[in-house]
């Protein structure tokens, strides 16, 4: 088996369409990269958006570049905290998920869906996928070893694309449940 | 192997000493049971205490009866939210853990330690322990199967006492990471 893979924890964040950047930050506004992420071309922005649900709100970082659909990614703990239902979904699969009110410095916008709890997943390049012997869409397990909170994540989706870099992404609930892991071992199911 | 065991999720809560009940709720105050829990004699109370850290606070249920030491049990997400360090500990093992300000209707009290993130564990009666072939203090794994978030918890402590009833306890981060499981299968390590 190849070596362990990088495990990264995604805190709550939002992806925006070009139109929503305009509506929330004003005409002509462009996202300002603050920090580049492990996935090529992806970055955390200086911009923040407040996402409000029936019971509360969070101010969260925008992740760029802009996308075809606006999507809010929160943990199930966050979902409960702001009073929206937690839908565990793959990125982009937002039909029928929770909505929220988005509040930016230049405007507000209600979205009727797009709030998801990201399904845990691993990004592979085709070369990495070949090395680990997995295919796009395959479900694997990942074993993480930490001080006092080791566990084996099941139901981990493999996603393969030339535009990716090898990394597993988990949310803050998953990271906390596993003692904040930074690497893991893929186990074929 | 015997059948699956009950898995219960513990939301944040606080256990109080008799003295702290007096200091927070007033002289002569007695805890009022609201709901009895799976562990014999343990109950959630009508009383609530605000636990404040450097960055925020939560109002949380008191669990009775009173204990020898006051102990706050929160998730690692909660710890970050109120700005205290998350120490994963067994109940009662609070030396060197985080402190907080406790606020009740009759007074406030600073505790210098006692805020823990509970280490996941299973309560067994001696008869149950014999049936499952485990001993007090033994570490096992527990497999839980849910829609899309199945996993295997490692580092689960077995605790055996005549005063217990068979149940595994996990916190809200762990429950969310596992899709809200209500039963699990013990796997010997």
Short mmCIF file of C-alpha atoms in Angstrom, two decimals:
data_model
loop_
_atom_site.label_atom_id
_atom_site.label_comp_id
_atom_site.label_asym_id
_atom_site.label_seq_id
_atom_site.Cartn_x
_atom_site.Cartn_y
_atom_site.Cartn_z
CA UNK A 1 0.00 0.00 0.00
CA UNK A 2 1.30 3.51 -0.78
CA UNK A 3 2.04 5.94 2.00
CA UNK A 4 -0.47 7.83 4.09
CA UNK A 5 -2.42 10.70 2.62
CA UNK A 6 -2.87 14.28 3.83
CA UNK A 7 -6.05 14.88 5.84
CA UNK A 8 -7.32 18.46 5.95
CA UNK A 9 -10.13 19.93 8.03
CA UNK A 10 -12.52 22.31 6.28
CA UNK A 11 -14.04 24.93 8.56
CA UNK A 12 -17.38 26.42 7.53
CA UNK A 13 -17.13 28.47 4.34
CA UNK A 14 -19.08 29.66 1.33
CA UNK A 15 -18.59 29.45 -2.44
CA UNK A 16 -20.27 32.20 -4.46
CA UNK A 17 -21.43 32.72 -8.03
CA UNK A 18 -20.20 35.82 -9.87
CA UNK A 19 -23.68 37.29 -9.54
CA UNK A 20 -23.77 36.69 -5.78
CA UNK A 21 -20.38 38.39 -5.42
CA UNK A 22 -21.91 41.42 -7.12
CA UNK A 23 -25.10 41.27 -5.04
CA UNK A 24 -23.27 40.91 -1.73
CA UNK A 25 -20.13 42.99 -2.33
CA UNK A 26 -21.18 45.44 -5.03
CA UNK A 27 -20.87 45.97 -8.78
CA UNK A 28 -17.40 45.33 -10.15
CA UNK A 29 -16.13 43.69 -6.95
CA UNK A 30 -13.58 40.91 -7.38
CA UNK A 31 -12.67 38.34 -4.74
CA UNK A 32 -9.32 38.98 -3.01
CA UNK A 33 -7.22 35.88 -2.35
CA UNK A 34 -5.92 35.70 1.22
CA UNK A 35 -4.42 32.20 1.23
CA UNK A 36 -4.06 29.52 -1.43
CA UNK A 37 -5.35 26.04 -0.52
CA UNK A 38 -4.13 22.52 -1.27
CA UNK A 39 -6.45 22.16 -4.26
CA UNK A 40 -4.85 23.91 -7.27
CA UNK A 41 -6.30 27.38 -7.95
CA UNK A 42 -8.55 27.36 -4.88
CA UNK A 43 -8.12 30.10 -2.30
CA UNK A 44 -9.57 31.52 0.89
CA UNK A 45 -10.59 35.14 0.39
CA UNK A 46 -10.36 38.29 2.45
CA UNK A 47 -14.13 38.59 1.95
CA UNK A 48 -16.55 37.26 4.53
CA UNK A 49 -20.29 36.63 4.32
CA UNK A 50 -22.74 36.29 7.18
CA UNK A 51 -24.97 33.24 6.77
CA UNK A 52 -28.13 33.53 8.84
CA UNK A 53 -30.59 30.78 9.72
CA UNK A 54 -33.73 30.83 11.88
CA UNK A 55 -31.75 30.45 15.12
CA UNK A 56 -28.42 32.15 14.52
CA UNK A 57 -25.72 33.18 12.12
CA UNK A 58 -22.06 32.71 11.30
CA UNK A 59 -19.69 35.03 9.49
CA UNK A 60 -17.64 32.80 7.22
CA UNK A 61 -14.82 33.01 4.71
CA UNK A 62 -15.56 33.03 1.02
CA UNK A 63 -13.59 30.46 -0.97
CA UNK A 64 -12.64 31.40 -4.51
CA UNK A 65 -12.70 31.35 -7.44
CA UNK A 66 -16.41 31.90 -8.14
CA UNK A 67 -18.52 28.86 -9.05
CA UNK A 68 -21.62 28.06 -11.07
CA UNK A 69 -23.69 27.69 -7.90
CA UNK A 70 -23.49 29.31 -4.50
CA UNK A 71 -22.88 26.72 -1.80
CA UNK A 72 -22.51 27.02 1.98
CA UNK A 73 -20.54 24.25 3.70
CA UNK A 74 -21.05 23.89 7.44
CA UNK A 75 -20.78 21.15 10.03
CA UNK A 76 -23.85 19.43 11.46
CA UNK A 77 -23.05 21.22 14.74
CA UNK A 78 -23.15 24.54 12.87
CA UNK A 79 -26.43 23.56 11.20
CA UNK A 80 -28.07 22.94 14.56
CA UNK A 81 -26.61 26.14 15.93
CA UNK A 82 -28.21 28.35 13.24
CA UNK A 83 -31.37 26.24 13.04
CA UNK A 84 -31.14 24.69 9.58
CA UNK A 85 -31.43 21.02 8.66
CA UNK A 86 -28.11 19.24 8.03
CA UNK A 87 -27.94 17.54 4.64
CA UNK A 88 -24.79 15.45 4.11
CA UNK A 89 -24.08 15.88 0.41
CA UNK A 90 -21.30 15.85 -2.12
CA UNK A 91 -20.24 19.26 -3.36
CA UNK A 92 -22.61 20.47 -6.08
CA UNK A 93 -25.44 18.13 -5.07
CA UNK A 94 -27.59 20.78 -3.44
CA UNK A 95 -31.11 20.00 -4.69
CA UNK A 96 -33.57 20.10 -1.81
CA UNK A 97 -31.00 21.17 0.79
CA UNK A 98 -31.41 23.99 3.32
CA UNK A 99 -31.58 27.67 2.46
CA UNK A 100 -30.30 30.70 4.36
CA UNK A 101 -30.01 34.46 4.26
CA UNK A 102 -26.63 35.69 2.97
CA UNK A 103 -25.50 39.08 4.21
CA UNK A 104 -22.60 41.00 2.64
CA UNK A 105 -21.41 44.58 2.99
CA UNK A 106 -23.33 45.68 -0.13
CA UNK A 107 -26.50 43.63 0.13
CA UNK A 108 -28.44 40.61 1.30
CA UNK A 109 -29.68 37.62 -0.64
CA UNK A 110 -31.93 34.74 0.32
CA UNK A 111 -30.94 31.36 -1.08
CA UNK A 112 -33.60 28.64 -1.11
CA UNK A 113 -31.07 25.80 -1.11
CA UNK A 114 -27.29 25.27 -1.13
CA UNK A 115 -26.45 24.78 2.55
CA UNK A 116 -24.77 21.39 2.89
CA UNK A 117 -22.66 19.34 5.27
CA UNK A 118 -19.93 18.10 2.96
CA UNK A 119 -19.70 14.34 2.56
CA UNK A 120 -16.19 13.27 3.49
CA UNK A 121 -14.06 12.72 0.41
CA UNK A 122 -10.60 12.36 -1.02
CA UNK A 123 -9.31 14.35 -3.99
CA UNK A 124 -7.08 12.33 -6.33
CA UNK A 125 -5.30 13.13 -9.55
CA UNK A 126 -5.73 10.29 -12.08
CA UNK A 127 -2.11 9.30 -11.36
CA UNK A 128 -2.75 9.18 -7.60
CA UNK A 129 -5.96 7.22 -8.14
CA UNK A 130 -4.03 4.66 -10.18
CA UNK A 131 -1.36 4.42 -7.50
CA UNK A 132 -3.97 3.81 -4.76
CA UNK A 133 -6.07 1.59 -7.01
CA UNK A 134 -9.30 3.57 -6.71
CA UNK A 135 -11.80 4.92 -9.21
CA UNK A 136 -13.85 8.09 -9.30
CA UNK A 137 -16.93 7.63 -7.11
CA UNK A 138 -15.53 4.63 -5.24
CA UNK A 139 -16.23 4.43 -1.51
CA UNK A 140 -13.30 3.62 0.78
CA UNK A 141 -12.47 3.82 4.48
CA UNK A 142 -9.68 5.89 5.99
CA UNK A 143 -7.95 5.02 9.23
CA UNK A 144 -6.59 7.90 11.31
CA UNK A 145 -4.47 7.52 14.42
CA UNK A 146 -4.45 10.22 17.05
CA UNK A 147 -3.88 10.41 20.78
CA UNK A 148 -7.05 9.00 22.34
CA UNK A 149 -9.45 9.49 19.44
CA UNK A 150 -8.32 7.15 16.68
CA UNK A 151 -11.03 5.96 14.34
CA UNK A 152 -11.77 4.60 10.88
CA UNK A 153 -13.95 6.79 8.68
CA UNK A 154 -16.24 4.76 6.44
CA UNK A 155 -18.26 6.15 3.53
CA UNK A 156 -15.39 8.21 2.13
CA UNK A 157 -15.96 9.18 -1.52
CA UNK A 158 -13.02 9.12 -3.95
CA UNK A 159 -13.09 12.00 -6.42
CA UNK A 160 -10.66 11.93 -9.32
CA UNK A 161 -9.74 14.88 -11.54
CA UNK A 162 -6.69 16.39 -13.24
CA UNK A 163 -7.51 19.59 -11.41
CA UNK A 164 -7.15 18.05 -7.93
CA UNK A 165 -4.27 17.38 -5.56
CA UNK A 166 -4.19 14.38 -3.23
CA UNK A 167 -5.94 15.24 0.05
CA UNK A 168 -8.81 14.02 2.19
CA UNK A 169 -11.28 16.64 3.38
CA UNK A 170 -13.30 16.32 6.58
CA UNK A 171 -15.39 18.88 8.44
CA UNK A 172 -14.81 20.20 11.95
CA UNK A 173 -17.14 17.67 13.61
CA UNK A 174 -15.28 14.84 11.94
CA UNK A 175 -11.90 16.36 12.78
CA UNK A 176 -12.85 16.82 16.43
CA UNK A 177 -14.28 13.31 16.68
CA UNK A 178 -10.96 11.97 15.40
CA UNK A 179 -8.66 14.13 17.53
CA UNK A 180 -7.61 16.48 14.73
CA UNK A 181 -5.91 14.07 12.33
CA UNK A 182 -3.51 15.34 9.66
CA UNK A 183 -2.87 12.06 7.85
CA UNK A 184 -4.71 8.83 7.19
CA UNK A 185 -4.41 5.41 5.64
CA UNK A 186 -6.79 4.38 2.87
CA UNK A 187 -8.50 1.04 3.45
CA UNK A 188 -10.36 -0.50 0.52
CA UNK A 189 -13.86 -1.67 1.52
CA UNK B 1 -20.87 -11.89 19.54
CA UNK B 2 -23.81 -10.51 21.55
CA UNK B 3 -26.21 -8.06 20.02
CA UNK B 4 -25.56 -4.41 19.32
CA UNK B 5 -25.41 -1.91 22.14
CA UNK B 6 -27.25 1.35 22.66
CA UNK B 7 -25.30 4.46 21.59
CA UNK B 8 -26.33 7.73 23.21
CA UNK B 9 -25.20 11.27 22.39
CA UNK B 10 -24.37 13.54 25.30
CA UNK B 11 -24.97 17.21 24.62
CA UNK B 12 -22.96 19.72 26.67
CA UNK B 13 -23.86 19.65 30.35
CA UNK B 14 -22.53 20.32 33.82
CA UNK B 15 -22.25 18.26 37.02
CA UNK B 16 -22.18 20.28 40.25
CA UNK B 17 -21.02 19.77 43.81
CA UNK B 18 -23.50 20.45 46.61
CA UNK B 19 -21.56 23.61 47.45
CA UNK B 20 -21.70 24.85 43.86
CA UNK B 21 -25.47 24.26 43.77
CA UNK B 22 -25.71 26.52 46.82
CA UNK B 23 -23.34 29.13 45.35
CA UNK B 24 -25.11 29.26 41.97
CA UNK B 25 -28.74 28.66 42.96
CA UNK B 26 -28.90 29.82 46.57
CA UNK B 27 -28.90 28.41 50.09
CA UNK B 28 -31.14 25.38 50.55
CA UNK B 29 -31.70 24.91 46.81
CA UNK B 30 -32.12 21.31 45.64
CA UNK B 31 -31.79 20.12 42.04
CA UNK B 32 -35.10 19.40 40.29
CA UNK B 33 -35.13 16.31 38.06
CA UNK B 34 -36.59 16.98 34.61
CA UNK B 35 -35.82 13.69 32.89
CA UNK B 36 -34.20 10.46 34.06
CA UNK B 37 -31.30 9.15 31.94
CA UNK B 38 -30.18 5.67 30.92
CA UNK B 39 -27.67 5.46 33.77
CA UNK B 40 -29.51 4.48 36.97
CA UNK B 41 -30.22 7.44 39.27
CA UNK B 42 -28.83 10.03 36.85
CA UNK B 43 -31.12 12.81 35.68
CA UNK B 44 -31.20 16.00 33.65
CA UNK B 45 -32.38 18.90 35.80
CA UNK B 46 -34.66 21.86 35.29
CA UNK B 47 -31.70 24.01 36.40
CA UNK B 48 -29.36 25.56 33.86
CA UNK B 49 -25.94 27.16 34.32
CA UNK B 50 -24.19 29.54 31.97
CA UNK B 51 -20.59 28.50 31.35
CA UNK B 52 -18.50 31.40 30.08
CA UNK B 53 -15.07 31.24 28.46
CA UNK B 54 -12.87 33.99 27.00
CA UNK B 55 -14.73 33.99 23.68
CA UNK B 56 -18.30 33.03 24.46
CA UNK B 57 -20.73 31.18 26.66
CA UNK B 58 -23.30 28.41 26.67
CA UNK B 59 -26.27 27.91 28.93
CA UNK B 60 -26.33 24.21 29.71
CA UNK B 61 -28.37 21.68 31.63
CA UNK B 62 -27.25 20.53 35.04
CA UNK B 63 -27.09 16.75 35.43
CA UNK B 64 -27.88 15.35 38.85
CA UNK B 65 -27.37 14.09 41.44
CA UNK B 66 -24.59 16.28 42.84
CA UNK B 67 -21.02 14.97 42.65
CA UNK B 68 -17.76 15.30 44.54
CA UNK B 69 -16.34 17.59 41.86
CA UNK B 70 -17.92 20.08 39.50
CA UNK B 71 -17.33 19.06 35.89
CA UNK B 72 -18.34 20.69 32.60
CA UNK B 73 -18.61 18.36 29.59
CA UNK B 74 -18.53 20.01 26.18
CA UNK B 75 -17.56 19.04 22.65
CA UNK B 76 -14.30 20.21 21.08
CA UNK B 77 -16.45 22.40 18.80
CA UNK B 78 -17.99 23.98 21.91
CA UNK B 79 -14.53 24.46 23.45
CA UNK B 80 -13.34 26.40 20.42
CA UNK B 81 -16.55 28.40 20.36
CA UNK B 82 -16.12 29.69 23.93
CA UNK B 83 -12.33 29.92 23.68
CA UNK B 84 -11.14 27.24 26.06
CA UNK B 85 -8.67 24.43 25.34
CA UNK B 86 -10.25 21.02 24.65
CA UNK B 87 -8.93 18.28 26.94
CA UNK B 88 -10.21 14.80 26.05
CA UNK B 89 -10.50 13.11 29.43
CA UNK B 90 -12.37 10.41 31.29
CA UNK B 91 -14.98 11.69 33.70
CA UNK B 92 -13.37 12.71 36.99
CA UNK B 93 -9.89 13.11 35.49
CA UNK B 94 -9.90 16.89 35.48
CA UNK B 95 -6.41 17.82 36.76
CA UNK B 96 -4.91 20.52 34.58
CA UNK B 97 -7.97 20.92 32.36
CA UNK B 98 -9.60 24.20 31.37
CA UNK B 99 -11.46 26.51 33.74
CA UNK B 100 -14.47 28.73 33.16
CA UNK B 101 -16.84 31.15 34.83
CA UNK B 102 -20.09 29.53 36.01
CA UNK B 103 -23.12 31.79 36.21
CA UNK B 104 -26.32 30.83 38.02
CA UNK B 105 -29.38 32.80 39.09
CA UNK B 106 -28.00 33.33 42.62
CA UNK B 107 -24.30 33.81 41.97
CA UNK B 108 -21.19 33.31 39.90
CA UNK B 109 -18.21 31.08 40.51
CA UNK B 110 -14.88 30.77 38.73
CA UNK B 111 -13.55 27.21 38.39
CA UNK B 112 -9.85 26.83 37.64
CA UNK B 113 -10.29 23.39 36.05
CA UNK B 114 -13.03 20.87 35.31
CA UNK B 115 -13.96 21.62 31.69
CA UNK B 116 -13.44 18.42 29.69
CA UNK B 117 -14.31 16.82 26.39
CA UNK B 118 -15.49 13.39 27.52
CA UNK B 119 -13.48 10.45 26.23
CA UNK B 120 -15.85 8.10 24.45
CA UNK B 121 -16.82 5.19 26.64
CA UNK B 122 -19.21 2.34 27.27
CA UNK B 123 -20.95 1.72 30.60
CA UNK B 124 -21.27 -1.96 31.49
CA UNK B 125 -22.70 -3.79 34.46
CA UNK B 126 -20.36 -6.63 35.55
CA UNK B 127 -22.83 -9.06 33.95
CA UNK B 128 -22.80 -7.17 30.64
CA UNK B 129 -19.00 -6.96 30.74
CA UNK B 130 -18.81 -10.71 31.19
CA UNK B 131 -21.24 -11.26 28.31
CA UNK B 132 -19.17 -9.03 26.00
CA UNK B 133 -15.88 -10.34 27.33
CA UNK B 134 -14.44 -6.99 28.39
CA UNK B 135 -12.82 -5.71 31.55
CA UNK B 136 -12.93 -2.35 33.29
CA UNK B 137 -10.50 0.02 31.57
CA UNK B 138 -10.20 -2.08 28.43
CA UNK B 139 -10.06 -0.20 25.12
CA UNK B 140 -12.31 -1.45 22.30
CA UNK B 141 -13.62 -0.22 18.97
CA UNK B 142 -17.28 0.29 18.11
CA UNK B 143 -18.65 0.09 14.60
CA UNK B 144 -21.68 2.22 13.79
CA UNK B 145 -23.62 2.08 10.55
CA UNK B 146 -25.56 5.09 9.36
CA UNK B 147 -26.67 6.50 6.02
CA UNK B 148 -23.52 7.99 4.48
CA UNK B 149 -21.45 8.46 7.64
CA UNK B 150 -20.64 4.99 8.94
CA UNK B 151 -17.43 4.69 10.90
CA UNK B 152 -15.55 2.67 13.49
CA UNK B 153 -14.73 4.51 16.72
CA UNK B 154 -11.40 3.45 18.17
CA UNK B 155 -10.14 4.31 21.65
CA UNK B 156 -13.43 3.52 23.37
CA UNK B 157 -12.98 2.96 27.12
CA UNK B 158 -14.97 0.20 28.84
CA UNK B 159 -16.19 1.19 32.29
CA UNK B 160 -17.70 -1.48 34.51
CA UNK B 161 -19.81 -0.88 37.60
CA UNK B 162 -22.89 -2.30 39.33
CA UNK B 163 -24.32 1.20 39.18
CA UNK B 164 -24.23 1.39 35.39
CA UNK B 165 -26.53 0.32 32.57
CA UNK B 166 -25.23 -0.84 29.19
CA UNK B 167 -24.77 2.16 26.89
CA UNK B 168 -22.06 3.87 24.87
CA UNK B 169 -21.72 7.62 25.28
CA UNK B 170 -20.37 9.91 22.58
CA UNK B 171 -20.41 13.69 22.32
CA UNK B 172 -22.13 15.80 19.67
CA UNK B 173 -19.04 16.07 17.44
CA UNK B 174 -18.70 12.29 17.45
CA UNK B 175 -22.41 11.81 16.87
CA UNK B 176 -22.44 14.24 13.95
CA UNK B 177 -19.32 12.69 12.43
CA UNK B 178 -21.06 9.32 12.51
CA UNK B 179 -24.45 10.43 11.20
CA UNK B 180 -26.24 10.28 14.56
CA UNK B 181 -25.89 6.60 15.42
CA UNK B 182 -28.18 4.97 18.00
CA UNK B 183 -26.57 1.54 18.12
CA UNK B 184 -23.15 0.04 17.59
CA UNK B 185 -21.22 -3.20 17.46
CA UNK B 186 -18.32 -3.75 19.83
CA UNK B 187 -15.12 -4.87 18.13
CA UNK B 188 -12.31 -6.15 20.33
CA UNK B 189 -8.95 -4.53 19.43
#
